[in-house]
Amino acid sequence: MADEVILLDFWPSPFGMRIRIALAEKGIKYEYKEEDLLSNKSPLLLEMNPVHKKVPVLIHNGKPIAESLIAVQYIDEVWNDKSPLLPSDPYQRSQARFWADFVDKKKIYEVAKNLWTKKGEEQEAAKKEFIEIIKLLEQELGDKTYFGGDKLGFVDVALIPFYTWFKGYEIFGNFNVEKECPKFIAWAKRCIKIESVSKSLPDQDKVYDFVVQIRKKMGIE
Ligand SMILES: N[C@@H](CCC(=O)N[C@@H](CS)C(=O)NCC(=O)O)C(=O)O
């Protein structure tokens, strides 16, 4: 019997984008179910992720896997015959996990939210922190084409979705990431040329319009 794969997601979610890329890398067909997080959470989401009540949730043959980095690793383990995302060497694998975890521990999403929701000192502090995080990632990238080496890997999948939000960060934060971190932007541009990435990510203009809409809802001028 064929696998049943469902992704509960919300289109601008960078966490959901990770799972979309991983599924695309493996060539897995799935049903995409959009959660409208701007209105009520669906009974299905509450049932499938009763602990965090957040998207994304991957549902494989009726069983839920929540938390995007865990779901991406699950995909890599279950469909292990194609496009491995994590290295086979245990040490290299630990390092890939370290840097993907770094992305979440540093809370890029929350730091960046202060770029487009705050002004003055708070916004300046967010800008500084954001650039510091990106510079550390640039160091880790070093001379590699991707974090995964010569092909897309776990850290690339964890990180590239945030690039779709950069237009909003830069316009409302009034700064230019490429000026500060050209190597990072060159990496992002390489990633979005890959088919599994390009077909899984919304374009920056669409996410920017979403940011504008949320700012309006929050009453930010
Ligand atoms: N650590 C989680 C983060 C998921 C997350 O923050 N999802 C957001 C959408 S981008 C959400 O569902 N928010 C709804 C809420 O917080 O109630 C993951 O990696 O999956």
Coordinates of C-alpha atoms and ligand atoms in Angstrom, one line a residue:
M1 CA 0.0 0.0 0.0
A2 CA 1.3 3.5 -0.9
D3 CA 2.3 5.8 1.9
E4 CA -0.2 8.4 2.9
V5 CA 1.7 11.7 3.6
I6 CA -0.1 14.9 4.7
L7 CA 1.5 18.2 5.5
L8 CA -0.5 20.5 7.8
D9 CA 1.1 23.9 7.1
F10 CA 0.6 27.6 6.8
W11 CA 2.1 29.0 3.6
P12 CA 4.4 31.7 5.0
S13 CA 5.8 29.5 7.8
P14 CA 9.5 29.1 7.4
F15 CA 9.3 25.9 9.5
G16 CA 6.7 24.4 7.1
M17 CA 8.9 25.3 4.2
R18 CA 11.7 23.1 5.6
I19 CA 9.4 20.1 5.4
R20 CA 8.2 21.0 1.9
I21 CA 11.8 21.2 0.7
A22 CA 12.7 17.8 2.4
L23 CA 9.7 16.1 0.8
A24 CA 10.6 17.6 -2.6
E25 CA 14.2 16.5 -2.3
K26 CA 13.0 13.0 -1.8
G27 CA 10.3 13.2 -4.5
I28 CA 7.5 12.3 -2.1
K29 CA 4.0 13.1 -3.2
Y30 CA 1.9 14.5 -0.4
E31 CA -1.4 16.2 0.4
Y32 CA -0.9 19.8 1.5
K33 CA -3.5 21.1 4.0
E34 CA -3.4 24.8 4.6
E35 CA -4.1 25.9 8.2
D36 CA -5.2 29.5 8.3
L37 CA -3.4 30.7 11.4
L38 CA -5.0 34.1 11.1
S39 CA -8.3 32.6 12.1
N40 CA -9.0 29.6 14.3
K41 CA -6.8 26.5 14.5
S42 CA -8.5 23.4 13.0
P43 CA -9.6 20.5 15.1
L44 CA -7.1 18.4 13.0
L45 CA -4.2 20.6 14.0
L46 CA -5.2 20.4 17.7
E47 CA -5.5 16.7 17.5
M48 CA -2.2 16.2 15.6
N49 CA -0.1 18.6 17.7
P50 CA -1.8 18.7 21.1
V51 CA 1.4 19.8 22.9
H52 CA 2.5 22.8 20.9
K53 CA -0.6 23.4 18.7
K54 CA 1.6 24.7 15.9
V55 CA 2.2 24.0 12.3
P56 CA 3.9 22.3 10.6
V57 CA 2.8 18.8 11.3
L58 CA 3.8 15.9 9.0
I59 CA 1.3 13.1 9.1
H60 CA 2.6 9.8 7.8
N61 CA 0.1 7.0 7.5
G62 CA -2.0 8.7 10.1
K63 CA 0.8 9.3 12.6
P64 CA 1.8 12.9 13.4
I65 CA 5.4 14.2 13.6
A66 CA 5.6 17.7 14.9
E67 CA 8.6 20.1 15.1
S68 CA 10.1 20.9 11.7
L69 CA 13.7 19.8 12.4
I70 CA 12.5 16.5 13.8
A71 CA 10.1 16.0 10.8
V72 CA 13.0 16.7 8.3
Q73 CA 15.2 14.1 10.0
Y74 CA 12.3 11.7 10.1
I75 CA 11.8 12.1 6.3
D76 CA 15.6 11.6 5.8
E77 CA 15.5 8.4 7.8
V78 CA 12.3 6.9 6.3
W79 CA 13.1 7.7 2.7
N80 CA 16.8 7.0 2.9
D81 CA 17.3 5.7 -0.6
K82 CA 17.4 9.1 -2.2
S83 CA 19.1 12.5 -1.6
P84 CA 20.4 12.1 2.0
L85 CA 20.2 15.3 3.9
L86 CA 22.3 14.3 6.9
P87 CA 25.8 13.1 6.4
S88 CA 26.5 9.4 7.1
D89 CA 29.6 10.1 9.3
P90 CA 28.4 10.4 12.9
Y91 CA 30.7 13.4 13.7
Q92 CA 29.6 15.2 10.5
R93 CA 26.0 14.4 11.4
S94 CA 26.4 15.8 14.9
Q95 CA 27.8 19.0 13.4
A96 CA 24.9 19.4 10.9
R97 CA 22.5 18.9 13.8
F98 CA 24.5 21.5 15.9
W99 CA 24.1 24.2 13.2
A100 CA 20.4 23.5 12.5
D101 CA 19.8 23.6 16.2
F102 CA 21.8 26.9 16.4
V103 CA 19.4 28.4 13.9
D104 CA 16.5 27.6 16.2
K105 CA 18.3 28.3 19.5
K106 CA 19.3 31.8 18.3
K107 CA 15.6 32.3 17.5
I108 CA 16.2 33.9 14.1
Y109 CA 12.5 34.1 13.6
E110 CA 11.9 36.1 16.8
V111 CA 14.9 38.3 16.4
A112 CA 13.9 39.1 12.9
K113 CA 10.3 39.9 14.0
N114 CA 11.8 42.8 16.0
L115 CA 13.2 44.1 12.7
W116 CA 9.7 44.6 11.2
T117 CA 7.6 45.2 14.3
K118 CA 9.9 47.5 16.4
K119 CA 11.5 50.9 16.0
G120 CA 14.4 52.7 17.6
E121 CA 16.7 51.0 20.1
E122 CA 14.9 47.7 20.0
Q123 CA 15.1 47.6 16.2
E124 CA 18.8 48.5 16.2
A125 CA 19.5 45.8 18.8
A126 CA 17.6 43.2 16.6
K127 CA 19.6 44.3 13.5
K128 CA 22.9 43.9 15.4
E129 CA 21.9 40.5 16.7
F130 CA 20.6 39.4 13.3
I131 CA 23.8 40.3 11.5
E132 CA 25.9 38.6 14.2
I133 CA 23.9 35.3 13.7
I134 CA 24.3 35.5 10.0
K135 CA 28.0 36.2 10.3
L136 CA 28.5 33.1 12.5
L137 CA 26.6 31.1 9.8
E138 CA 28.9 32.5 7.1
Q139 CA 31.9 31.4 9.1
E140 CA 30.5 27.9 9.3
L141 CA 29.7 27.9 5.6
G142 CA 33.3 28.8 4.9
D143 CA 34.3 28.0 1.3
K144 CA 31.6 25.3 0.8
T145 CA 28.9 25.7 -1.9
Y146 CA 26.2 24.6 0.6
F147 CA 26.3 23.8 4.3
G148 CA 25.9 20.3 3.1
G149 CA 29.1 20.5 1.0
D150 CA 28.6 20.2 -2.7
K151 CA 24.9 19.5 -2.3
L152 CA 22.0 20.7 -0.2
G153 CA 22.0 19.3 3.3
F154 CA 20.2 19.5 6.6
V155 CA 21.4 22.9 7.6
D156 CA 20.6 24.4 4.2
V157 CA 17.1 23.0 4.5
A158 CA 16.8 24.4 8.0
L159 CA 18.0 27.9 7.0
I160 CA 17.0 28.8 3.5
P161 CA 13.2 29.3 4.3
F162 CA 14.1 32.5 6.3
Y163 CA 15.4 34.1 3.1
T164 CA 11.9 34.4 1.8
W165 CA 11.2 36.9 4.6
F166 CA 14.3 39.0 3.9
K167 CA 12.5 41.7 1.9
G168 CA 10.3 42.5 4.9
Y169 CA 13.2 42.4 7.2
E170 CA 15.3 44.8 5.0
I171 CA 12.5 47.3 4.1
F172 CA 11.1 47.7 7.6
G173 CA 14.5 47.3 9.3
N174 CA 16.0 49.7 6.8
F175 CA 19.2 47.8 6.1
N176 CA 20.8 45.6 3.5
V177 CA 21.9 42.1 4.5
E178 CA 23.9 41.7 1.3
K179 CA 26.1 44.7 2.2
E180 CA 26.9 43.2 5.5
C181 CA 26.9 39.5 4.6
P182 CA 27.5 39.0 0.9
K183 CA 28.6 35.4 1.2
F184 CA 25.4 34.5 2.9
I185 CA 23.3 36.1 0.2
A186 CA 25.4 34.4 -2.5
W187 CA 24.7 31.1 -0.7
A188 CA 20.9 31.8 -0.6
K189 CA 20.9 32.7 -4.3
R190 CA 22.5 29.4 -5.1
C191 CA 20.0 27.5 -2.9
I192 CA 16.9 29.0 -4.6
K193 CA 18.1 27.8 -8.0
I194 CA 17.7 24.2 -6.8
E195 CA 14.4 22.9 -8.0
S196 CA 13.3 21.3 -4.7
V197 CA 13.9 24.7 -3.0
S198 CA 12.4 26.9 -5.7
K199 CA 9.2 24.9 -6.0
S200 CA 8.7 24.8 -2.2
L201 CA 9.2 28.5 -1.3
P202 CA 6.9 31.4 -1.9
D203 CA 8.6 34.4 -3.5
Q204 CA 9.8 37.3 -1.3
D205 CA 7.2 39.7 -2.7
K206 CA 4.4 37.5 -1.6
V207 CA 5.8 37.1 1.9
Y208 CA 6.5 40.9 2.0
D209 CA 2.8 41.5 1.3
F210 CA 2.0 39.2 4.2
V211 CA 4.3 41.1 6.5
V212 CA 2.6 44.4 5.4
Q213 CA -0.8 42.8 6.2
I214 CA 0.3 41.6 9.7
R215 CA 1.8 45.0 10.5
K216 CA -1.5 46.6 9.6
K217 CA -3.4 44.1 11.8
M218 CA -1.0 44.8 14.7
G219 CA -1.6 48.6 14.2
I220 CA 2.0 49.4 13.2
E221 CA 2.4 52.4 11.0
Ligands
LIG1 N1 9.7 24.9 16.6 C1 8.6 24.8 15.7 C2 8.1 26.2 15.4 C3 6.7 26.1 14.7 C4 6.0 27.5 14.7 O1 6.4 28.5 15.4 N2 4.9 27.6 14.0 C5 4.1 28.8 13.9 C6 3.9 29.2 12.5 S1 5.4 29.8 11.7 C7 2.8 28.5 14.5 O2 2.2 27.5 14.3 N3 2.2 29.5 15.3 C8 1.0 29.4 15.9 C9 1.0 29.6 17.4 O3 2.1 29.9 17.9 O4 0.0 29.5 18.1 C10 9.0 24.0 14.5 O5 10.1 24.0 14.1 O6 8.1 23.4 13.9

